[in-house]
GROMACS .gro file of C-alpha atoms in nm:
model
  384
    1MET     CA    1  -5.183   1.231   3.953
    2SER     CA    2  -5.289   1.039   3.642
    3THR     CA    3  -5.054   0.982   3.353
    4VAL     CA    4  -5.143   0.967   2.987
    5PRO     CA    5  -5.058   0.623   2.843
    6PRO     CA    6  -4.833   0.619   2.535
    7PRO     CA    7  -5.017   0.599   2.204
    8THR     CA    8  -5.066   0.262   2.041
    9LEU     CA    9  -4.825   0.212   1.752
   10PRO     CA   10  -4.966   0.086   1.421
   11PHE     CA   11  -4.699  -0.187   1.402
   12ASP     CA   12  -4.513  -0.432   1.628
   13ILE     CA   13  -4.171  -0.305   1.747
   14ASP     CA   14  -4.073  -0.652   1.876
   15ALA     CA   15  -4.150  -0.806   1.537
   16ILE     CA   16  -3.909  -0.559   1.374
   17GLU     CA   17  -3.629  -0.657   1.613
   18ARG     CA   18  -3.698  -1.029   1.559
   19GLU     CA   19  -3.682  -0.985   1.181
   20LEU     CA   20  -3.353  -0.796   1.207
   21ALA     CA   21  -3.205  -1.073   1.424
   22ARG     CA   22  -3.317  -1.333   1.169
   23LEU     CA   23  -3.163  -1.137   0.879
   24TRP     CA   24  -2.828  -1.104   1.054
   25GLN     CA   25  -2.821  -1.473   1.142
   26SER     CA   26  -2.891  -1.572   0.781
   27ALA     CA   27  -2.654  -1.316   0.623
   28PRO     CA   28  -2.324  -1.454   0.484
   29LEU     CA   29  -2.002  -1.334   0.646
   30THR     CA   30  -1.833  -1.278   0.310
   31ASP     CA   31  -1.914  -1.190  -0.047
   32ARG     CA   32  -1.700  -1.447  -0.228
   33ARG     CA   33  -1.767  -1.307  -0.573
   34ASN     CA   34  -1.605  -0.977  -0.479
   35GLU     CA   35  -1.368  -1.124  -0.214
   36LEU     CA   36  -1.507  -0.890   0.052
   37ALA     CA   37  -1.575  -0.939   0.420
   38LEU     CA   38  -1.920  -0.815   0.520
   39SER     CA   39  -1.893  -0.604   0.833
   40ARG     CA   40  -2.173  -0.544   1.084
   41THR     CA   41  -2.088  -0.215   1.252
   42SER     CA   42  -2.312   0.043   1.413
   43VAL     CA   43  -2.191   0.371   1.557
   44LEU     CA   44  -2.527   0.552   1.576
   45THR     CA   45  -2.896   0.538   1.498
   46LEU     CA   46  -3.010   0.770   1.221
   47PHE     CA   47  -3.381   0.845   1.201
   48VAL     CA   48  -3.490   1.022   0.884
   49HIS     CA   49  -3.832   1.183   0.868
   50ALA     CA   50  -3.960   1.241   0.514
   51PRO     CA   51  -4.281   1.429   0.428
   52ASP     CA   52  -4.353   1.196   0.133
   53ARG     CA   53  -4.218   0.895  -0.056
   54GLU     CA   54  -4.029   1.107  -0.309
   55ARG     CA   55  -3.819   1.273  -0.040
   56ALA     CA   56  -3.770   0.936   0.128
   57GLU     CA   57  -3.615   0.792  -0.189
   58TRP     CA   58  -3.389   1.097  -0.222
   59ALA     CA   59  -3.273   1.049   0.137
   60ARG     CA   60  -3.224   0.675   0.086
   61ASP     CA   61  -2.975   0.744  -0.192
   62ILE     CA   62  -2.774   0.983   0.025
   63ILE     CA   63  -2.777   0.742   0.321
   64SER     CA   64  -2.635   0.461   0.109
   65ARG     CA   65  -2.330   0.680   0.041
   66LEU     CA   66  -2.289   0.766   0.409
   67SER     CA   67  -2.248   0.410   0.531
   68THR     CA   68  -1.870   0.397   0.483
   69HIS     CA   69  -1.834   0.702   0.709
   70HIS     CA   70  -2.109   0.632   0.962
   71PRO     CA   71  -2.227   0.269   0.970
   72SER     CA   72  -2.558   0.281   1.149
   73ARG     CA   73  -2.911   0.166   1.195
   74VAL     CA   74  -3.124   0.377   0.961
   75VAL     CA   75  -3.495   0.422   1.024
   76LEU     CA   76  -3.688   0.598   0.747
   77LEU     CA   77  -4.014   0.747   0.873
   78VAL     CA   78  -4.236   0.836   0.577
   79ALA     CA   79  -4.557   1.038   0.607
   80VAL     CA   80  -4.831   0.907   0.377
   81PRO     CA   81  -5.211   0.931   0.356
   82ARG     CA   82  -5.373   0.684   0.595
   83GLU     CA   83  -5.506   0.469   0.310
   84HIS     CA   84  -5.147   0.416   0.184
   85LEU     CA   85  -5.001   0.281   0.510
   86THR     CA   86  -4.795  -0.036   0.466
   87GLU     CA   87  -4.617  -0.285   0.691
   88PRO     CA   88  -4.259  -0.187   0.792
   89ALA     CA   89  -3.992  -0.288   0.538
   90ILE     CA   90  -3.679  -0.431   0.700
   91SER     CA   91  -3.348  -0.505   0.526
   92ILE     CA   92  -2.972  -0.520   0.563
   93GLN     CA   93  -2.782  -0.305   0.313
   94CYS     CA   94  -2.416  -0.360   0.220
   95ASN     CA   95  -2.216  -0.120   0.004
   96LEU     CA   96  -2.012  -0.365  -0.204
   97GLY     CA   97  -1.914  -0.112  -0.468
   98LEU     CA   98  -1.751   0.130  -0.222
   99ALA     CA   99  -1.541  -0.124  -0.034
  100GLU     CA  100  -1.180  -0.239  -0.079
  101ARG     CA  101  -1.145  -0.526   0.170
  102TYR     CA  102  -1.465  -0.514   0.368
  103ALA     CA  103  -1.813  -0.390   0.300
  104PRO     CA  104  -1.992  -0.204   0.579
  105CYS     CA  105  -2.347  -0.325   0.629
  106TYR     CA  106  -2.625  -0.142   0.804
  107GLU     CA  107  -2.984  -0.204   0.905
  108GLN     CA  108  -3.255  -0.017   0.720
  109ILE     CA  109  -3.610   0.003   0.845
  110THR     CA  110  -3.879   0.188   0.650
  111ILE     CA  111  -4.196   0.278   0.836
  112THR     CA  112  -4.496   0.457   0.688
  113LEU     CA  113  -4.695   0.679   0.922
  114PRO     CA  114  -5.018   0.877   0.888
  115VAL     CA  115  -4.967   1.244   0.808
  116ASP     CA  116  -5.077   1.360   1.156
  117HIS     CA  117  -4.836   1.140   1.351
  118LEU     CA  118  -4.624   1.363   1.577
  119VAL     CA  119  -4.768   1.203   1.889
  120LEU     CA  120  -4.639   0.861   1.774
  121LEU     CA  121  -4.280   0.964   1.710
  122PRO     CA  122  -4.131   0.974   2.065
  123SER     CA  123  -4.232   0.612   2.128
  124ILE     CA  124  -4.093   0.501   1.792
  125LEU     CA  125  -3.764   0.684   1.836
  126MET     CA  126  -3.699   0.552   2.186
  127ALA     CA  127  -3.796   0.195   2.095
  128LEU     CA  128  -3.584   0.165   1.780
  129ALA     CA  129  -3.270   0.357   1.889
  130LEU     CA  130  -2.972   0.129   1.945
  131PRO     CA  131  -2.878   0.123   2.316
  132ASP     CA  132  -2.571   0.317   2.435
  133LEU     CA  133  -2.522   0.483   2.094
  134PRO     CA  134  -2.614   0.838   1.989
  135ALA     CA  135  -2.944   0.885   1.808
  136PHE     CA  136  -2.990   1.147   1.535
  137LEU     CA  137  -3.310   1.271   1.374
  138TRP     CA  138  -3.275   1.424   1.027
  139TRP     CA  139  -3.597   1.612   0.954
  140LEU     CA  140  -3.671   1.673   0.586
  141GLY     CA  141  -3.905   1.954   0.491
  142PRO     CA  142  -4.021   2.247   0.706
  143LEU     CA  143  -3.952   2.194   1.077
  144PRO     CA  144  -4.271   2.190   1.290
  145CYS     CA  145  -4.098   2.416   1.542
  146HIS     CA  146  -4.424   2.590   1.639
  147GLU     CA  147  -4.585   2.261   1.746
  148ARG     CA  148  -4.575   2.183   2.120
  149ARG     CA  149  -4.605   1.813   2.028
  150PHE     CA  150  -4.268   1.838   1.855
  151ILE     CA  151  -4.081   1.909   2.180
  152PRO     CA  152  -4.098   1.546   2.308
  153VAL     CA  153  -4.000   1.428   1.958
  154THR     CA  154  -3.683   1.637   1.976
  155ARG     CA  155  -3.607   1.526   2.332
  156ALA     CA  156  -3.615   1.160   2.225
  157VAL     CA  157  -3.285   1.195   2.029
  158ASP     CA  158  -2.937   1.330   2.096
  159ARG     CA  159  -2.928   1.557   1.793
  160LEU     CA  160  -3.190   1.708   1.564
  161ILE     CA  161  -3.074   1.801   1.213
  162PHE     CA  162  -3.292   2.021   0.993
  163ASP     CA  163  -3.257   2.271   0.709
  164SER     CA  164  -3.401   2.621   0.752
  165LEU     CA  165  -3.360   2.664   0.376
  166GLU     CA  166  -3.688   2.469   0.354
  167SER     CA  167  -3.876   2.707   0.583
  168ARG     CA  168  -4.211   2.837   0.459
  169HIS     CA  169  -4.218   3.126   0.708
  170PRO     CA  170  -3.848   3.210   0.757
  171LEU     CA  171  -3.868   3.490   1.016
  172GLU     CA  172  -4.136   3.325   1.231
  173ASP     CA  173  -3.958   2.988   1.208
  174LEU     CA  174  -3.623   3.141   1.304
  175ILE     CA  175  -3.778   3.281   1.623
  176ALA     CA  176  -3.956   2.952   1.699
  177THR     CA  177  -3.636   2.753   1.638
  178ARG     CA  178  -3.451   2.954   1.902
  179ARG     CA  179  -3.734   2.885   2.145
  180LEU     CA  180  -3.713   2.512   2.063
  181VAL     CA  181  -3.335   2.511   2.115
  182GLN     CA  182  -3.383   2.661   2.461
  183GLN     CA  183  -3.660   2.417   2.553
  184VAL     CA  184  -3.459   2.102   2.468
  185SER     CA  185  -3.109   2.224   2.559
  186ARG     CA  186  -3.067   1.977   2.848
  187THR     CA  187  -3.130   1.670   2.633
  188THR     CA  188  -3.080   1.748   2.266
  189ALA     CA  189  -2.848   1.946   2.041
  190VAL     CA  190  -3.009   2.117   1.742
  191SER     CA  191  -2.823   2.185   1.418
  192ASP     CA  192  -2.925   2.364   1.100
  193LEU     CA  193  -2.773   2.256   0.767
  194ASN     CA  194  -2.822   2.614   0.652
  195TRP     CA  195  -2.576   2.717   0.924
  196ALA     CA  196  -2.334   2.441   0.818
  197ARG     CA  197  -2.326   2.587   0.466
  198LEU     CA  198  -2.180   2.904   0.615
  199GLY     CA  199  -1.857   2.724   0.707
  200PRO     CA  200  -1.660   2.840   0.400
  201TRP     CA  201  -1.797   3.193   0.442
  202GLN     CA  202  -1.685   3.204   0.805
  203GLU     CA  203  -1.342   3.065   0.720
  204THR     CA  204  -1.298   3.314   0.437
  205THR     CA  205  -1.413   3.605   0.653
  206ALA     CA  206  -1.158   3.514   0.920
  207ARG     CA  207  -0.885   3.478   0.658
  208MET     CA  208  -0.976   3.813   0.511
  209PHE     CA  209  -0.905   3.999   0.834
  210ASP     CA  210  -0.589   3.801   0.904
  211ILE     CA  211  -0.399   3.972   0.622
  212GLU     CA  212  -0.092   4.124   0.786
  213HIS     CA  213  -0.158   4.479   0.671
  214CYS     CA  214  -0.532   4.463   0.742
  215ARG     CA  215  -0.562   4.313   1.089
  216TRP     CA  216  -0.651   4.660   1.213
  217ALA     CA  217  -0.965   4.651   0.998
  218LEU     CA  218  -1.152   4.395   1.210
  219GLU     CA  219  -1.191   4.651   1.489
  220ALA     CA  220  -1.267   4.932   1.242
  221ILE     CA  221  -1.553   4.795   1.031
  222THR     CA  222  -1.808   5.064   0.950
  223THR     CA  223  -2.016   4.899   0.675
  224VAL     CA  224  -2.142   4.546   0.607
  225GLU     CA  225  -2.351   4.458   0.301
  226VAL     CA  226  -2.492   4.107   0.267
  227HIS     CA  227  -2.674   3.982  -0.043
  228TYR     CA  228  -2.868   3.654  -0.045
  229GLY     CA  229  -3.027   3.470  -0.334
  230HIS     CA  230  -3.392   3.481  -0.429
  231TRP     CA  231  -3.522   3.263  -0.711
  232PRO     CA  232  -3.794   3.477  -0.873
  233GLU     CA  233  -4.030   3.182  -0.913
  234HIS     CA  234  -4.022   3.112  -0.539
  235SER     CA  235  -4.298   3.300  -0.355
  236VAL     CA  236  -4.106   3.332  -0.026
  237ARG     CA  237  -3.777   3.513   0.026
  238ASN     CA  238  -3.561   3.329   0.278
  239PRO     CA  239  -3.304   3.553   0.451
  240THR     CA  240  -3.225   3.299   0.728
  241GLN     CA  241  -2.870   3.224   0.615
  242ALA     CA  242  -2.792   3.595   0.575
  243LEU     CA  243  -2.932   3.665   0.924
  244LEU     CA  244  -2.726   3.381   1.073
  245TYR     CA  245  -2.413   3.516   0.906
  246LEU     CA  246  -2.479   3.864   1.040
  247GLY     CA  247  -2.567   3.709   1.377
  248TRP     CA  248  -2.234   3.526   1.378
  249LEU     CA  249  -2.047   3.851   1.313
  250ALA     CA  250  -2.242   4.031   1.584
  251SER     CA  251  -2.188   3.755   1.843
  252ARG     CA  252  -1.813   3.730   1.772
  253LEU     CA  253  -1.747   4.105   1.762
  254GLY     CA  254  -1.987   4.218   2.033
  255TRP     CA  255  -2.212   4.426   1.807
  256ARG     CA  256  -2.557   4.525   1.929
  257SER     CA  257  -2.836   4.629   1.694
  258THR     CA  258  -2.977   4.975   1.766
  259THR     CA  259  -3.213   5.066   1.482
  260LEU     CA  260  -3.377   4.899   1.182
  261LEU     CA  261  -3.516   5.056   0.866
  262PRO     CA  262  -3.648   4.917   0.536
  263GLU     CA  263  -3.396   4.922   0.251
  264GLY     CA  264  -3.549   4.837  -0.087
  265ASP     CA  265  -3.666   4.475  -0.057
  266GLY     CA  266  -3.436   4.423   0.242
  267TRP     CA  267  -3.337   4.593   0.565
  268ALA     CA  268  -3.074   4.831   0.699
  269PHE     CA  269  -2.953   4.780   1.055
  270SER     CA  270  -2.749   5.017   1.262
  271ALA     CA  271  -2.527   4.836   1.513
  272ARG     CA  272  -2.300   4.956   1.790
  273ALA     CA  273  -1.957   4.804   1.857
  274PRO     CA  274  -1.807   4.776   2.209
  275ASP     CA  275  -1.591   5.084   2.133
  276GLN     CA  276  -1.915   5.273   2.051
  277ARG     CA  277  -1.833   5.272   1.679
  278SER     CA  278  -2.142   5.267   1.455
  279ILE     CA  279  -2.174   4.993   1.191
  280ALA     CA  280  -2.421   5.017   0.901
  281CYS     CA  281  -2.546   4.667   0.808
  282THR     CA  282  -2.760   4.594   0.504
  283ILE     CA  283  -2.930   4.269   0.399
  284LEU     CA  284  -3.069   4.257   0.045
  285PRO     CA  285  -3.217   3.986  -0.180
  286GLU     CA  286  -3.074   3.933  -0.527
  287ASN     CA  287  -3.223   3.731  -0.813
  288CYS     CA  288  -3.047   3.398  -0.864
  289PRO     CA  289  -3.094   3.050  -1.016
  290GLN     CA  290  -3.300   2.800  -0.815
  291PRO     CA  291  -3.005   2.612  -0.651
  292PHE     CA  292  -2.892   2.932  -0.477
  293HIS     CA  293  -3.228   3.040  -0.340
  294GLY     CA  294  -3.177   3.154   0.019
  295GLN     CA  295  -2.799   3.124   0.006
  296LEU     CA  296  -2.540   3.395   0.059
  297LEU     CA  297  -2.419   3.535  -0.271
  298ARG     CA  298  -2.200   3.825  -0.167
  299ALA     CA  299  -2.071   4.006   0.142
  300ARG     CA  300  -1.886   4.337   0.142
  301PHE     CA  301  -1.708   4.514   0.428
  302VAL     CA  302  -1.567   4.865   0.460
  303ALA     CA  303  -1.325   4.956   0.740
  304GLN     CA  304  -1.200   5.304   0.828
  305HIS     CA  305  -0.967   5.427   1.100
  306ASP     CA  306  -0.787   5.763   1.095
  307ARG     CA  307  -0.628   5.777   0.749
  308ASP     CA  308  -0.653   5.403   0.686
  309ALA     CA  309  -0.937   5.265   0.474
  310ALA     CA  310  -0.995   4.927   0.316
  311SER     CA  311  -1.273   4.731   0.149
  312PHE     CA  312  -1.320   4.356   0.148
  313SER     CA  313  -1.557   4.136  -0.050
  314ILE     CA  314  -1.653   3.769  -0.063
  315GLU     CA  315  -1.874   3.635  -0.341
  316LEU     CA  316  -1.980   3.323  -0.521
  317SER     CA  317  -1.856   3.309  -0.879
  318GLY     CA  318  -1.759   3.071  -1.157
  319GLN     CA  319  -1.967   2.808  -1.328
  320ASN     CA  320  -2.267   2.710  -1.114
  321GLY     CA  321  -2.141   2.939  -0.838
  322ALA     CA  322  -1.892   2.675  -0.726
  323THR     CA  323  -1.612   2.920  -0.640
  324VAL     CA  324  -1.576   3.153  -0.343
  325ARG     CA  325  -1.374   3.460  -0.437
  326LEU     CA  326  -1.209   3.690  -0.186
  327ARG     CA  327  -1.080   4.041  -0.259
  328ALA     CA  328  -0.920   4.300  -0.032
  329HIS     CA  329  -0.821   4.656  -0.129
  330ASP     CA  330  -0.686   4.959   0.051
  331ARG     CA  331  -0.703   5.310  -0.098
  332ASN     CA  332  -0.432   5.239  -0.355
  333HIS     CA  333  -0.358   4.868  -0.381
  334CYS     CA  334  -0.511   4.524  -0.417
  335LEU     CA  335  -0.397   4.356  -0.097
  336LEU     CA  336  -0.530   4.010  -0.173
  337GLU     CA  337  -0.724   3.822  -0.438
  338HIS     CA  338  -0.794   3.457  -0.372
  339ALA     CA  339  -1.042   3.199  -0.499
  340PHE     CA  340  -1.120   2.841  -0.400
  341HIS     CA  341  -1.369   2.571  -0.489
  342HIS     CA  342  -1.645   2.503  -0.238
  343ASN     CA  343  -1.896   2.226  -0.169
  344LEU     CA  344  -2.174   2.436  -0.021
  345LEU     CA  345  -2.450   2.236  -0.188
  346GLU     CA  346  -2.327   1.879  -0.130
  347MET     CA  347  -2.575   1.729   0.115
  348GLN     CA  348  -2.360   1.421   0.177
  349ARG     CA  349  -2.066   1.634   0.292
  350LEU     CA  350  -2.290   1.844   0.518
  351LEU     CA  351  -2.440   1.536   0.683
  352ILE     CA  352  -2.103   1.371   0.741
  353GLY     CA  353  -2.002   1.675   0.942
  354GLU     CA  354  -2.326   1.683   1.141
  355LEU     CA  355  -2.312   1.312   1.230
  356GLN     CA  356  -1.968   1.355   1.384
  357GLU     CA  357  -2.104   1.572   1.665
  358THR     CA  358  -2.354   1.502   1.940
  359GLY     CA  359  -2.298   1.804   2.164
  360PRO     CA  360  -2.435   2.154   2.113
  361ASP     CA  361  -2.280   2.396   1.863
  362TRP     CA  362  -2.227   2.705   2.076
  363LEU     CA  363  -2.130   2.922   1.780
  364TYR     CA  364  -2.458   2.835   1.610
  365GLU     CA  365  -2.662   2.898   1.922
  366GLN     CA  366  -2.498   3.236   1.981
  367ALA     CA  367  -2.547   3.336   1.617
  368LEU     CA  368  -2.907   3.215   1.639
  369ASP     CA  369  -2.963   3.438   1.943
  370GLU     CA  370  -2.846   3.744   1.751
  371ALA     CA  371  -3.028   3.646   1.430
  372THR     CA  372  -3.349   3.601   1.628
  373GLY     CA  373  -3.310   3.952   1.764
  374PHE     CA  374  -3.287   4.083   1.407
  375ALA     CA  375  -3.591   3.876   1.304
  376VAL     CA  376  -3.798   4.012   1.592
  377GLU     CA  377  -3.716   4.370   1.490
  378ILE     CA  378  -3.798   4.295   1.125
  379ARG     CA  379  -4.139   4.159   1.225
  380LYS     CA  380  -4.207   4.467   1.435
  381LEU     CA  381  -4.115   4.684   1.137
  382ALA     CA  382  -4.355   4.490   0.912
  383LYS     CA  383  -4.643   4.555   1.153
  384THR     CA  384  -4.594   4.933   1.163
   0.00000   0.00000   0.00000
């Protein structure tokens, strides 16, 4: 049986390693001006794939602020037109301004690649990953989850990080992402920054139903309304985060979707709980400023059991939507009103959390399973 030889790379991997060795040998051990020890520490390899130079520069700025948390080898892979290909740029970066006694230093390699380069990536990733350390791939821009050539790319690293907020075809990409997760599950964990942004929402939802007088309500929910942001100037509505949130609820509480109907610009689901209770779930878009496009804006729950009834709501509020506000009411009283500041949009904070894990996120994968089921039904509805 013949094997296909690996593609020829447009640069010399060995030359990159030789240049790195030379830079480390010539680097001073201290920065006497600032009385700092320069520290060479690597705990992982971070590959960053950027669709253009502008996104690469944006990522470079974020990476420089990550080095104190995750010193690493950073490889920036930048897609450019073939006529703009350049030789790899190799450097050692030290964050002197962030240090107290020592400055962490990390290797940075910038490689330009032709736009149609997926077939090259597995060889690059395996050759430049530091041995015996986890390798991460942070993919900027829409994930090529429909491409069969992307499967070996994903399998070449321990963890793939992407952001479904950047999806151009949200429902189709959600379904394809689940398929990709299943195909690479033995080698690679997949994580979505859009899922990571749901952390405060999940924490607040759990807190909401842990109120002493309302613990009964978790097993008596009859209505769920979820509103997500749509920036009017954006041509594509992106309900992925809302579907993942609803998928998380369904996976944790054992709900199963039974019917789906259009509801304005959104959808109305009917779900069945393990006790055969019916739950009416609605997902609706709501106009918002650009930074909140595709993000959860508000969730409302109604619970009823015998003579007990209560409503609960979570919403973004305050200047720039930087506050999560929680309210709980029964028929006669306000049971709880609480607000806290959030960091839902801070990319640095999201990445720090993702780079701390190499194994699969089972909660995400279970929520993705349920969200994919919703997406499949929505697509069927659109075709009728």
